[in-house]
Coordinates of C-alpha atoms in Angstrom, one line a residue:
Chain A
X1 CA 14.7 -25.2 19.1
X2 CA 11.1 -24.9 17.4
X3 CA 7.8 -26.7 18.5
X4 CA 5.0 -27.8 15.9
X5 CA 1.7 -27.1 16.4
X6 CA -1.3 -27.6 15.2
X7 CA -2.2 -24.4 13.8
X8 CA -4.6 -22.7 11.6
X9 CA -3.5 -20.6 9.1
X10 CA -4.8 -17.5 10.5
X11 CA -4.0 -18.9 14.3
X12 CA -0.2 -19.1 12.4
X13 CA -0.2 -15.2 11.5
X14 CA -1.6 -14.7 14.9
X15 CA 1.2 -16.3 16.6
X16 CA 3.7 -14.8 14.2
X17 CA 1.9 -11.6 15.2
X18 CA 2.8 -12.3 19.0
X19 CA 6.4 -13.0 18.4
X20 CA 6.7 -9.8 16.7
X21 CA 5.1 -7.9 19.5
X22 CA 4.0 -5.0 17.0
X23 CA 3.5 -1.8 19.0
X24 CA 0.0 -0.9 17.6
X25 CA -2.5 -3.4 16.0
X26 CA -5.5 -1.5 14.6
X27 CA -8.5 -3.9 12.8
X28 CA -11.5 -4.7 12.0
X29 CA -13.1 -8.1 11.9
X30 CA -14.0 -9.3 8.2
X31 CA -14.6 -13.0 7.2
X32 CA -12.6 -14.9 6.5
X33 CA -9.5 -12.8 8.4
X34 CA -11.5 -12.8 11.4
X35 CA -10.3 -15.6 14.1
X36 CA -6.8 -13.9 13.5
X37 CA -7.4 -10.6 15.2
X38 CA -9.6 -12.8 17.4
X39 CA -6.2 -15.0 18.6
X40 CA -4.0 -11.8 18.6
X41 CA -6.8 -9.6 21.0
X42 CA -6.9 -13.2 23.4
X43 CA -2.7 -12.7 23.1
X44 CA -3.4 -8.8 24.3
X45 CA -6.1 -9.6 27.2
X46 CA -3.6 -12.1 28.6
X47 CA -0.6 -9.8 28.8
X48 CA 1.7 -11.3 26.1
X49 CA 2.1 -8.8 24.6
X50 CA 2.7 -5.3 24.4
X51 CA 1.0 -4.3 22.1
X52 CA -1.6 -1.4 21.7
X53 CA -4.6 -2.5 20.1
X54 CA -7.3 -0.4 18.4
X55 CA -10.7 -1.7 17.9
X56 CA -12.0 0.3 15.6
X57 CA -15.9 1.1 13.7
X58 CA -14.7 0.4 10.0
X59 CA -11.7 -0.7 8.0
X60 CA -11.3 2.8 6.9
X61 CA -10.4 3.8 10.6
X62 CA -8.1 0.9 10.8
X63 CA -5.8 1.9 8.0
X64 CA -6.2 5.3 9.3
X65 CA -5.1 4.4 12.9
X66 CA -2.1 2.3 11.0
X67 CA -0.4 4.9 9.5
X68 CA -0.7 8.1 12.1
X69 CA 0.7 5.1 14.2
X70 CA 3.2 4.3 11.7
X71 CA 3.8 7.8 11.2
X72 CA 4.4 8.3 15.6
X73 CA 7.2 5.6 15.2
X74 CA 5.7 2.6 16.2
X75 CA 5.7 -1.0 14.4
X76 CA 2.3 -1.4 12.8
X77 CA 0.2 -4.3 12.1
X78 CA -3.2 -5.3 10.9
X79 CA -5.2 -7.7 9.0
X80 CA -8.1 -7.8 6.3
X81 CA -9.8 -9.0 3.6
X82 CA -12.1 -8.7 0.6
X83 CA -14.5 -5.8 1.1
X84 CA -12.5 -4.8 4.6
X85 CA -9.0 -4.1 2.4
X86 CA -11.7 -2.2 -0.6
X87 CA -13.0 0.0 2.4
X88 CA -9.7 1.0 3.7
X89 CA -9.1 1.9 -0.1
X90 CA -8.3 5.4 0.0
X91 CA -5.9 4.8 3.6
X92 CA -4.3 2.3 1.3
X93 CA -2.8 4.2 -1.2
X94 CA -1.7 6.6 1.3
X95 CA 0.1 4.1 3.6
X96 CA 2.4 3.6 0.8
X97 CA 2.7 7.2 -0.2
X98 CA 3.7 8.1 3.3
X99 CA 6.3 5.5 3.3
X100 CA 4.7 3.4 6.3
X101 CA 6.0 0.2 6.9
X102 CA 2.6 -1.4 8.0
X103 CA 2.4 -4.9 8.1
X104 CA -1.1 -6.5 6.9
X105 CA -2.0 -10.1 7.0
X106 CA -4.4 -10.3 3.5
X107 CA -6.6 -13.4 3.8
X108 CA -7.7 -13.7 0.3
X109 CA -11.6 -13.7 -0.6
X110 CA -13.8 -12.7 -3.6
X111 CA -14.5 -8.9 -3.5
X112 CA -18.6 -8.7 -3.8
X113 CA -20.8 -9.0 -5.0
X114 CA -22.7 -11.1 -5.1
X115 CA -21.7 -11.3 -1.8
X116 CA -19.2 -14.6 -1.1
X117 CA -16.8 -14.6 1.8
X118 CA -15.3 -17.9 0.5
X119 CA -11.3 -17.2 -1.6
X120 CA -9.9 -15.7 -4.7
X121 CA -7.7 -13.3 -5.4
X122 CA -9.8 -10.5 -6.3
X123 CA -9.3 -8.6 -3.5
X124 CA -5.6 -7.9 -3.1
X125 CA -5.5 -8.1 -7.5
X126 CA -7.3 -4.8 -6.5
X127 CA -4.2 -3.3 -4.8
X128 CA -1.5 -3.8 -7.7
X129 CA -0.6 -0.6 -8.1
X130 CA -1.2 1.2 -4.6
X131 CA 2.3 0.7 -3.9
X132 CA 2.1 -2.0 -1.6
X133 CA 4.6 -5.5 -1.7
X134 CA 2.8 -8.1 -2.0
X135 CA 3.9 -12.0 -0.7
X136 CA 2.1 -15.4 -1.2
X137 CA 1.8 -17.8 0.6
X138 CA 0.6 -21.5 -0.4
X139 CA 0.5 -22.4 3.9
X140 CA -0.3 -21.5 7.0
X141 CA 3.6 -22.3 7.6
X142 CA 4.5 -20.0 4.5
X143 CA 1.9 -17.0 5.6
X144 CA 3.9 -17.5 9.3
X145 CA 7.3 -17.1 7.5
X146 CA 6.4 -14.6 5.2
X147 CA 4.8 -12.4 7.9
X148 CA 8.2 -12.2 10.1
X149 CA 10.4 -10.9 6.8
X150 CA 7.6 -8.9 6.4
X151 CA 8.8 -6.6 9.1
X152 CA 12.1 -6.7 8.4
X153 CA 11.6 -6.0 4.6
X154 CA 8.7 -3.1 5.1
X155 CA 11.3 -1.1 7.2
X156 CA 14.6 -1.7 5.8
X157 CA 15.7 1.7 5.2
X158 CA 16.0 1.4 1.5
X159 CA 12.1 0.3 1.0
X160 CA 9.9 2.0 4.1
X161 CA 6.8 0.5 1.4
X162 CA 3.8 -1.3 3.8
X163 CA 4.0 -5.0 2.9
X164 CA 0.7 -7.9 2.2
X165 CA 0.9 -11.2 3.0
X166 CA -1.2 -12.9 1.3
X167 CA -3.1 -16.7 1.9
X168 CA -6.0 -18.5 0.9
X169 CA -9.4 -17.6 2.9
X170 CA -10.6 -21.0 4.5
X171 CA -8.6 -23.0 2.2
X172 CA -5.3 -22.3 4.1
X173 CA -6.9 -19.4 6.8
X174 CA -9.1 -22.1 8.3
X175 CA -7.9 -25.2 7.2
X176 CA -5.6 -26.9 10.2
X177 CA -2.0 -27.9 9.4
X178 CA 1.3 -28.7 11.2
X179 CA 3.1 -25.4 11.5
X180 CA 6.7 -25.3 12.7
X181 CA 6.6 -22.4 15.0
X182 CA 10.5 -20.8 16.2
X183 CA 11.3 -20.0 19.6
X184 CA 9.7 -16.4 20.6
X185 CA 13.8 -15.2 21.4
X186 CA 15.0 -16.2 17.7
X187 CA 11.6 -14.5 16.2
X188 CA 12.6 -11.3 18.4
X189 CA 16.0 -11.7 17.3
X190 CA 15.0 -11.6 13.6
X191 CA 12.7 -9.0 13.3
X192 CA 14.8 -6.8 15.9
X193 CA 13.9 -3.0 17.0
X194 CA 12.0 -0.6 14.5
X195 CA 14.6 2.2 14.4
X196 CA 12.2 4.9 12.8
X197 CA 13.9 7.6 11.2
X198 CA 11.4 10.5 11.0
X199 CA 8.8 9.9 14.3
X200 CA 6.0 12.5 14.9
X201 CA 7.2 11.8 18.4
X202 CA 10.7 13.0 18.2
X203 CA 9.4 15.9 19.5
X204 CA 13.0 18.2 18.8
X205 CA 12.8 17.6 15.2
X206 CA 9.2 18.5 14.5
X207 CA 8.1 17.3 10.4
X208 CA 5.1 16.9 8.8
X209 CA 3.6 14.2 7.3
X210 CA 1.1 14.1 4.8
X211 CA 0.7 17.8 3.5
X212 CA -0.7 19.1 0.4
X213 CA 2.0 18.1 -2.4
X214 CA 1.3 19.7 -6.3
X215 CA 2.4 19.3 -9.7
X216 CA 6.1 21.1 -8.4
X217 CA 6.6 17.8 -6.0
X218 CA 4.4 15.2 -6.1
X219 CA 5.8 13.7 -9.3
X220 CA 9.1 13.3 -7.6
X221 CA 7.4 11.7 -4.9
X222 CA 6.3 9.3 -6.8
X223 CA 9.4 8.6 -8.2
X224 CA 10.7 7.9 -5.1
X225 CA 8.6 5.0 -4.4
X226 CA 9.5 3.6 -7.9
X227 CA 13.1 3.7 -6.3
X228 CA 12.3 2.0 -3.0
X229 CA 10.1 -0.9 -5.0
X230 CA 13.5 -1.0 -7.0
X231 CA 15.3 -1.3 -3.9
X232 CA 12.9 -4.3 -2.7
X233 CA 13.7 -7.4 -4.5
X234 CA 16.8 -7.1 -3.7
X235 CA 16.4 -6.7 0.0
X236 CA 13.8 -9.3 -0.1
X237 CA 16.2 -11.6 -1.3
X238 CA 18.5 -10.4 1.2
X239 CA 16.0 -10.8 4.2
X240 CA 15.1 -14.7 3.1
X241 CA 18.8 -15.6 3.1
X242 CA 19.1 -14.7 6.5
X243 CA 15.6 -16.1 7.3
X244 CA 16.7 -19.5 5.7
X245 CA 20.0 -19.7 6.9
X246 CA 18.5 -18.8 10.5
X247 CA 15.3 -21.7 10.4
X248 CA 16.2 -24.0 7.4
X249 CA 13.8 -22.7 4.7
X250 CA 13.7 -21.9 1.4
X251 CA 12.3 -18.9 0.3
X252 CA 12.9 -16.8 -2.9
X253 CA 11.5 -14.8 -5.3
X254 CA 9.1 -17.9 -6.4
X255 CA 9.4 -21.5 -6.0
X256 CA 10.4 -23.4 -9.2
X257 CA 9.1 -26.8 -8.6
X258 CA 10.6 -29.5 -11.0
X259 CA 10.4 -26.5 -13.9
X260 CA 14.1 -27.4 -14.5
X261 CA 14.2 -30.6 -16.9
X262 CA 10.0 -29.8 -17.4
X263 CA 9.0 -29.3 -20.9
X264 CA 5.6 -27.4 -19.5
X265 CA 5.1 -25.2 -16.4
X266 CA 1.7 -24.4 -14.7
X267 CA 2.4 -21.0 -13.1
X268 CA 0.0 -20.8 -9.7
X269 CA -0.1 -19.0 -6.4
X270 CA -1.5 -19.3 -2.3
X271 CA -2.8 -22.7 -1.6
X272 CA -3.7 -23.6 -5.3
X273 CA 0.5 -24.4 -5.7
X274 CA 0.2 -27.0 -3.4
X275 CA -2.3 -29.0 -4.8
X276 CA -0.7 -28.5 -8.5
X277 CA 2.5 -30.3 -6.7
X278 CA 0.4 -33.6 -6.4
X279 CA -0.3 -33.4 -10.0
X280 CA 2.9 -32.4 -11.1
X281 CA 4.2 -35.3 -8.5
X282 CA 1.8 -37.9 -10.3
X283 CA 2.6 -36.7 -13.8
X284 CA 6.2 -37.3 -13.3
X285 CA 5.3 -41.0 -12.5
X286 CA 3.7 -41.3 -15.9
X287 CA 7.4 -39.7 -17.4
X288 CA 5.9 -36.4 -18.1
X289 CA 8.4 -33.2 -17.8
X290 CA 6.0 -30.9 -16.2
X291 CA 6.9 -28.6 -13.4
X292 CA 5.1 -25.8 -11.0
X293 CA 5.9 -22.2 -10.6
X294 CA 4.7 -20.5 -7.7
X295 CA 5.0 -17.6 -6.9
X296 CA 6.2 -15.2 -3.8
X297 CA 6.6 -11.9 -4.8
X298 CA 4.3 -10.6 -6.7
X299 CA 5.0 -6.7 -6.4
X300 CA 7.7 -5.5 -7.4
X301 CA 7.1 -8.3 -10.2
X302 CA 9.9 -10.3 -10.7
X303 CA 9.7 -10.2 -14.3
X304 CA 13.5 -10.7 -15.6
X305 CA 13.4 -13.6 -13.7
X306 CA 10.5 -15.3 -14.2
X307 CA 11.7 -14.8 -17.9
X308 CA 14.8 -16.5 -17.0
X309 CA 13.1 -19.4 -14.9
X310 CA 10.3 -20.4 -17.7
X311 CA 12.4 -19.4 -20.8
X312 CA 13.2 -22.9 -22.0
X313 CA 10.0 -24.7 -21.5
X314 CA 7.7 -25.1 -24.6
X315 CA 4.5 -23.9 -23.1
X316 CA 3.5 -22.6 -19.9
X317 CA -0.1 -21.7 -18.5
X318 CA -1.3 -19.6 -15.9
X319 CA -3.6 -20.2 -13.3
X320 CA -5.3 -17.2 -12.0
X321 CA -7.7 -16.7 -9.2
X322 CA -9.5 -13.6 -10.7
X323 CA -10.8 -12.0 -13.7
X324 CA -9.5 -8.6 -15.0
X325 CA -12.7 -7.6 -16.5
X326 CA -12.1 -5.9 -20.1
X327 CA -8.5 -6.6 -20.1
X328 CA -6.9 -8.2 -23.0
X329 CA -9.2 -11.3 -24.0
X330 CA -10.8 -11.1 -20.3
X331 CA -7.9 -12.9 -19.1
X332 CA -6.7 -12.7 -14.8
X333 CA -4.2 -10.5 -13.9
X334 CA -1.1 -12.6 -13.2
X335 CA -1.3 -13.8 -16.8
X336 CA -1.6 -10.8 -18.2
X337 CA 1.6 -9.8 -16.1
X338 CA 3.1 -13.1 -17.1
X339 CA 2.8 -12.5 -20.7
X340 CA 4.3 -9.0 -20.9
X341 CA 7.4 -10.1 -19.0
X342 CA 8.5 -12.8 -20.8
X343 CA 7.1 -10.9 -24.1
X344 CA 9.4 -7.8 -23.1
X345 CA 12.5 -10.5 -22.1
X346 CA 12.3 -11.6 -25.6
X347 CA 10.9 -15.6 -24.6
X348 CA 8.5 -16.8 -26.6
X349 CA 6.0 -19.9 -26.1
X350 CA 2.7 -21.0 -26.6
X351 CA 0.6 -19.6 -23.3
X352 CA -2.6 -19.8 -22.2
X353 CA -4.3 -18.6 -18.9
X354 CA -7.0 -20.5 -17.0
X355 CA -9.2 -18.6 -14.8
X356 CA -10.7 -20.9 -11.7
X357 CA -12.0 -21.0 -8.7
X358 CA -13.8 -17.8 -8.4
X359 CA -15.9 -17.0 -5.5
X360 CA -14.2 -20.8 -3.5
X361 CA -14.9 -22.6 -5.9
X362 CA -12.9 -25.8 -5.2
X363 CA -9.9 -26.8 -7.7
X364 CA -9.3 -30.3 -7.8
X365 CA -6.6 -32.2 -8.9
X366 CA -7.9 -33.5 -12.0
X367 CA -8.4 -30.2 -13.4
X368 CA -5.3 -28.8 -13.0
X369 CA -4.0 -32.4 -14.6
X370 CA -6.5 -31.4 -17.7
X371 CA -4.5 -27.7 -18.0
X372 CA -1.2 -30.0 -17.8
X373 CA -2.4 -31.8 -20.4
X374 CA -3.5 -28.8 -22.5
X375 CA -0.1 -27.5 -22.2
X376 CA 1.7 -31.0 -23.5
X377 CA -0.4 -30.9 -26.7
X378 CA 0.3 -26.8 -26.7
X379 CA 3.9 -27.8 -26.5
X380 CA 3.6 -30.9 -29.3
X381 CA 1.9 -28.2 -31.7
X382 CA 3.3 -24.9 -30.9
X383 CA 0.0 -23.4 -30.4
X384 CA -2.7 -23.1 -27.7
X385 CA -6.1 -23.6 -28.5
X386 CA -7.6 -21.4 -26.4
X387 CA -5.6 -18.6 -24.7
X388 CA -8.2 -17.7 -21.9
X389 CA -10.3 -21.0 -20.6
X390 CA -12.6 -20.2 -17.4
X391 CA -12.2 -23.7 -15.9
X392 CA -15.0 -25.8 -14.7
X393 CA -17.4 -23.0 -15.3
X394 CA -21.2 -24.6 -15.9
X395 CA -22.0 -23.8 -19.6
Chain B
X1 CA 10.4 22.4 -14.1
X2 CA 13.0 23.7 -12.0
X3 CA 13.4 22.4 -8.5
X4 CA 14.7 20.0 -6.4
X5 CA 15.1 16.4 -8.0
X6 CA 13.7 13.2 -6.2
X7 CA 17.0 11.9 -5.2
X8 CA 17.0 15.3 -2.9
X9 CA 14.0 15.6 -1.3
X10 CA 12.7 14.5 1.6
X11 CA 10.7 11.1 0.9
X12 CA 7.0 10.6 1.3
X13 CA 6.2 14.3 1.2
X14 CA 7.0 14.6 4.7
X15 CA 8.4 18.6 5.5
X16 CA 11.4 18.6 7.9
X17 CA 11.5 21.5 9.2
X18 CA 8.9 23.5 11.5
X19 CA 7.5 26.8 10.4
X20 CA 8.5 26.2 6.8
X21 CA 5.2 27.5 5.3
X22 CA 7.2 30.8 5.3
X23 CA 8.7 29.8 2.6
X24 CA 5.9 28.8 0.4
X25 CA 4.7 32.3 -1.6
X26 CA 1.0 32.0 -2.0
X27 CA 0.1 35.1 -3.0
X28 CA 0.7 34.6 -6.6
X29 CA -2.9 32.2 -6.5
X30 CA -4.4 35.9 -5.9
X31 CA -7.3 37.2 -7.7
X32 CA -8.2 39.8 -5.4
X33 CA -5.9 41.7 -3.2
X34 CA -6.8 44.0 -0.2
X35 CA -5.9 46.9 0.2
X36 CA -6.1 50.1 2.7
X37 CA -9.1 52.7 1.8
X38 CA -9.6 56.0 3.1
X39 CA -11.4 55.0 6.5
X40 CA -9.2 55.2 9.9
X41 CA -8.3 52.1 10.6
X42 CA -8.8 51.5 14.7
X43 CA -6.0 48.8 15.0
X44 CA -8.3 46.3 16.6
X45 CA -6.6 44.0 15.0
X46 CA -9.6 41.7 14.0
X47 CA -8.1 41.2 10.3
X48 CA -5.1 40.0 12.1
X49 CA -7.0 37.2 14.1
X50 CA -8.7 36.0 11.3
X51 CA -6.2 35.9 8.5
X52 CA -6.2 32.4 7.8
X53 CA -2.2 32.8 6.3
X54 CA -1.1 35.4 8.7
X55 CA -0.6 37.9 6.0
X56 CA -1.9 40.8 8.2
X57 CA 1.2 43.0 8.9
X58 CA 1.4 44.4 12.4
X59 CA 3.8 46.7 14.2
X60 CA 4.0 44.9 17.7
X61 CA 5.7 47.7 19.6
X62 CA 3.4 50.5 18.8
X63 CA 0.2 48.2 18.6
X64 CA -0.7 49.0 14.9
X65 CA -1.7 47.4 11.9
X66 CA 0.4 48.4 9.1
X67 CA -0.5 46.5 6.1
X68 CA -1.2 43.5 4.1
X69 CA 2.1 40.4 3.9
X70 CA 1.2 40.1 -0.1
X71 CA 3.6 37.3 -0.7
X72 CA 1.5 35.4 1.1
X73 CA -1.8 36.3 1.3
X74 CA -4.3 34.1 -1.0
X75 CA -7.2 37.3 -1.4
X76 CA -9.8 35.6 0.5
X77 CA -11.2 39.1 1.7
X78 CA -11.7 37.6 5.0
X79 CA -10.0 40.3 7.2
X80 CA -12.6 42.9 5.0
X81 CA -16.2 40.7 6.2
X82 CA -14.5 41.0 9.3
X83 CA -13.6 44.7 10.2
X84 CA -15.4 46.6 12.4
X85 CA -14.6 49.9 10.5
X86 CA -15.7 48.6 7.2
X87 CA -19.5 48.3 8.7
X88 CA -19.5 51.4 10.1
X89 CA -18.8 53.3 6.6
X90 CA -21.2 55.9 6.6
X91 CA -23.6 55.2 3.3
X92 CA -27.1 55.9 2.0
X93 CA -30.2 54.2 3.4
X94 CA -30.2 50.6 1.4
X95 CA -27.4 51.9 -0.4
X96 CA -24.8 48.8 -0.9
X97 CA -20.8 49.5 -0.6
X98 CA -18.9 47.9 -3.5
X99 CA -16.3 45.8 -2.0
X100 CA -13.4 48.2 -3.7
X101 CA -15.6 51.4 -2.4
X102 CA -13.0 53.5 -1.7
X103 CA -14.3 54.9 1.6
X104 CA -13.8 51.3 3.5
X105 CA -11.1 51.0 5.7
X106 CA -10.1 47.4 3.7
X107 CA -11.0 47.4 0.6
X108 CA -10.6 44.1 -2.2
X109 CA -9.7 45.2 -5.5
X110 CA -9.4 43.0 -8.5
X111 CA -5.9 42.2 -9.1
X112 CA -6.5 43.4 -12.7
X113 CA -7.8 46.5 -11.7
X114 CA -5.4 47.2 -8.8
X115 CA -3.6 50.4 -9.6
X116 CA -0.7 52.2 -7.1

């Protein structure tokens, strides 16, 4: 049996983070991650869990605190955002490097400046390539979900990479929706025990983590975490089957909404997805064969099959949440990704990114109809008219 | 390169085994090696405590230091500033001693001026 609540997005990670009973939380509060750390430390001053939890002066210290935990043996949590996540920066990359299966609930927000604590994606577009796997999630229900595979994926002995879960800030963080929430035993059950293989505290097989590591082994080190983000997408897959099978969901690489039959795809992730559904919902109505891709996974990318998914549509745009300043035609990062794979997986159709809702900036429905409706006449006459649009940006 | 491929190694960097720096020969980042001048060395063994790599040989049974573990030691010329003897060289009134001068009891000698 489940029960549903009424649950914040970030109240929804907190609970998630109760089930799971991690053995060391270690954060720092940033807007707009902050009323989750706030639930979980009410969840540790009322005895419900076990859980040690660090308060510490910076995010820096947090990460830090996360992976000589991680390092001990224990199952590690936290949870950031924006400019938090860019000052644990340097911890980041290491996290992964060290092979720590920390959990961390990412509540997206523009990176500063100016200074805006409202969402985009700018902040964990920042952490492509520190080594990290990276989830969306349009929900609160989806950030819940993806934050108890999370576990289970981070330390699967094939990966031992730290995972993100990402959601909106406000938009989903904030914003109050029924969550289905499992009973605490079946949550237990799922995640199970951390089993750590190499613990600082098995004190009669003393290692060392961390050391100095040149140009005779570092190289191969990195090649190793190329294997275990090989080894991820696979176990992902692996870990939602058993996680829909278990509650009744659905979860995949990416959700293809109606892209089936569709003739044109918008391709969007976090909250944004679920608005695009509406549209996609109403567009039907009119007889239009348009569908939605969203996706989960965003690292490792997915690329074959996003390539296989799209391949027969006759134009597809991107929506991304962020600029990737002096990229190719200033374009965001997920279309740029986007455009390589199915470039490299030999598909080829007209595509055009459109750049929104920087800094919070709401997205409404009749916008994302307009890049719909850019993509039918894209479709009609084989060509985009403009590859890169920054949408609903005052002239 | 030669070594160990990835598939073999330990993963993360992490070093399995306890003492293991053993293993590791430093001494061929040298640049200056130490070596034993002509004053009596009082086996006080304050090279020996300082020696960041523990490259200071010692014979534990008859108490004395015996010489310099040059596989691993780096040439910092730390256990020179640091013995006793060294400062006690008898020289001229402001007259400076070379780090090489022959009378110290360790002296640091460019490796490419080292001769046996």
């Amino acid at each position: 049996m489940s029960t549903f609540e009424a649950l914040a997005g970030n109240e929804a990670v907190a609970t998630a983070m109760r089930q799971i009973n991690p053995d060391l939380v270690a954060a720092y509060p940033i807007t707009p991650q902050t009323s989750t750390v706030q639930k979980f430390a009410d969840f540790v001053s009322d005895g419900l869990v076990d859980t040690e939890f660090v308060c510490v002066e910076s995010e820096h210290s947090a990460m830090s605190a996360c992976v000589g935990a991680s390092a001990a043996g224990a199952r590690v949590m936290t949870a950031t955002a924006a400019n938090g996540l860019a000052l644990m920066w340097e911890i980041v990359y290491i996290a992964a490097s060290n092979r720590c299966p920390i959990v961390m609930s990412l509540v997206n927000r523009a990176l500063s400046g100016p200074i805006n604590i409202h969402c985009d994606h700018s902040d964990v577009m920042g952490m492509r390539d520190a080594g990290w796997i990276i989830l969306f999630s349009e929900s609160g229900q989806e950030a819940y979900d993806n934050l108890i595979q999370a576990v289970r994926i981070a330390e699967h002995p094939d990966v031992l990479l730290p995972v993100a879960v990402c959601q909106d800030g406000f938009i989903t963080s904030h914003g109050m929706e029924r969550v289905e929430v499992y009973d605490d035993p079946d949550v237990k059950a799922f995640v199970g025990q951390f089993k750590p293989q190499w613990s600082l505290l098995d004190l009669e097989n003393p290692k060392t983590y961390g050391p100095l590591d040149f140009y005779d082994y570092y190289y191969e080190h990195k090649r190793q975490q190329v294997d275990a983000m090989e080894h991820a997408q696979g176990v992902i897959m692996e870990v939602a089957k058993e996680f829909n099978a278990k509650f009744g969901r659905d979860y995949g690489l990416f959700e293809s909404y109606r892209v089936e039959d569709a003739d044109v795809a918008v391709v969007a992730a976090n909250s944004t997805a679920g608005t695009a559904k509406v549209v996609v919902d109403q567009l039907r109505g009119d007889g239009l064969k348009v569908g939605l891709l969203k996706p989960r996974l965003f690292r490792p990318f997915p690329a074959k099959e996003l390539a296989d998914a799209l391949g027969h549509l006759k134009a597809v745009a991107v929506m991304d949440r962020s600029i990737s300043f002096g990229a190719m035609e200033n374009a965001g990062p997920l279309f740029l990704e986007l455009a390589a794979a199915l470039a490299l997986h030999g598909v080829q159709m007209p595509m055009a990114d459109y750049v929104y809702g920087l800094g919070g900036r709401d997205i409404l429905p009749g916008e994302i109809e307009s890049v719909y409706r850019d993509m039918l006449h894209a479709a009609e006459t084989g060509q985009v008219e403009q590859m890169v649009t920054y949408l609903s940006v005052r002239e | 390169m030669s070594g160990t491929g990835w598939k073999d190694i330990p993963i993360g960097g992490m070093i399995l085994e306890a003492g293991n720096a053993v293993e590791y020969l430093t001494g061929g980042w040298r640049a200056f090696r130490p070596v034993r001048g002509e004053a009596d060395c009082t086996h006080c063994f304050q090279c020996w405590l300082f020696c960041p790599d523990s490259s200071i040989l010692v014979d534990t049974e008859n108490e004395k230091m015996i010489g310099f573990d040059l596989d691993h030691c780096k040439g910092c010329g730390i256990c020179a500033s640091v013995c006793p003897v060294n400062s006690r060289v008898i020289r001229k009134a402001g007259e400076e001693l070379a780090k090489d001068d022959a009378r110290l009891c360790i002296r640091i000698v460019e490796e490419g001026k080292f001769q046996e």
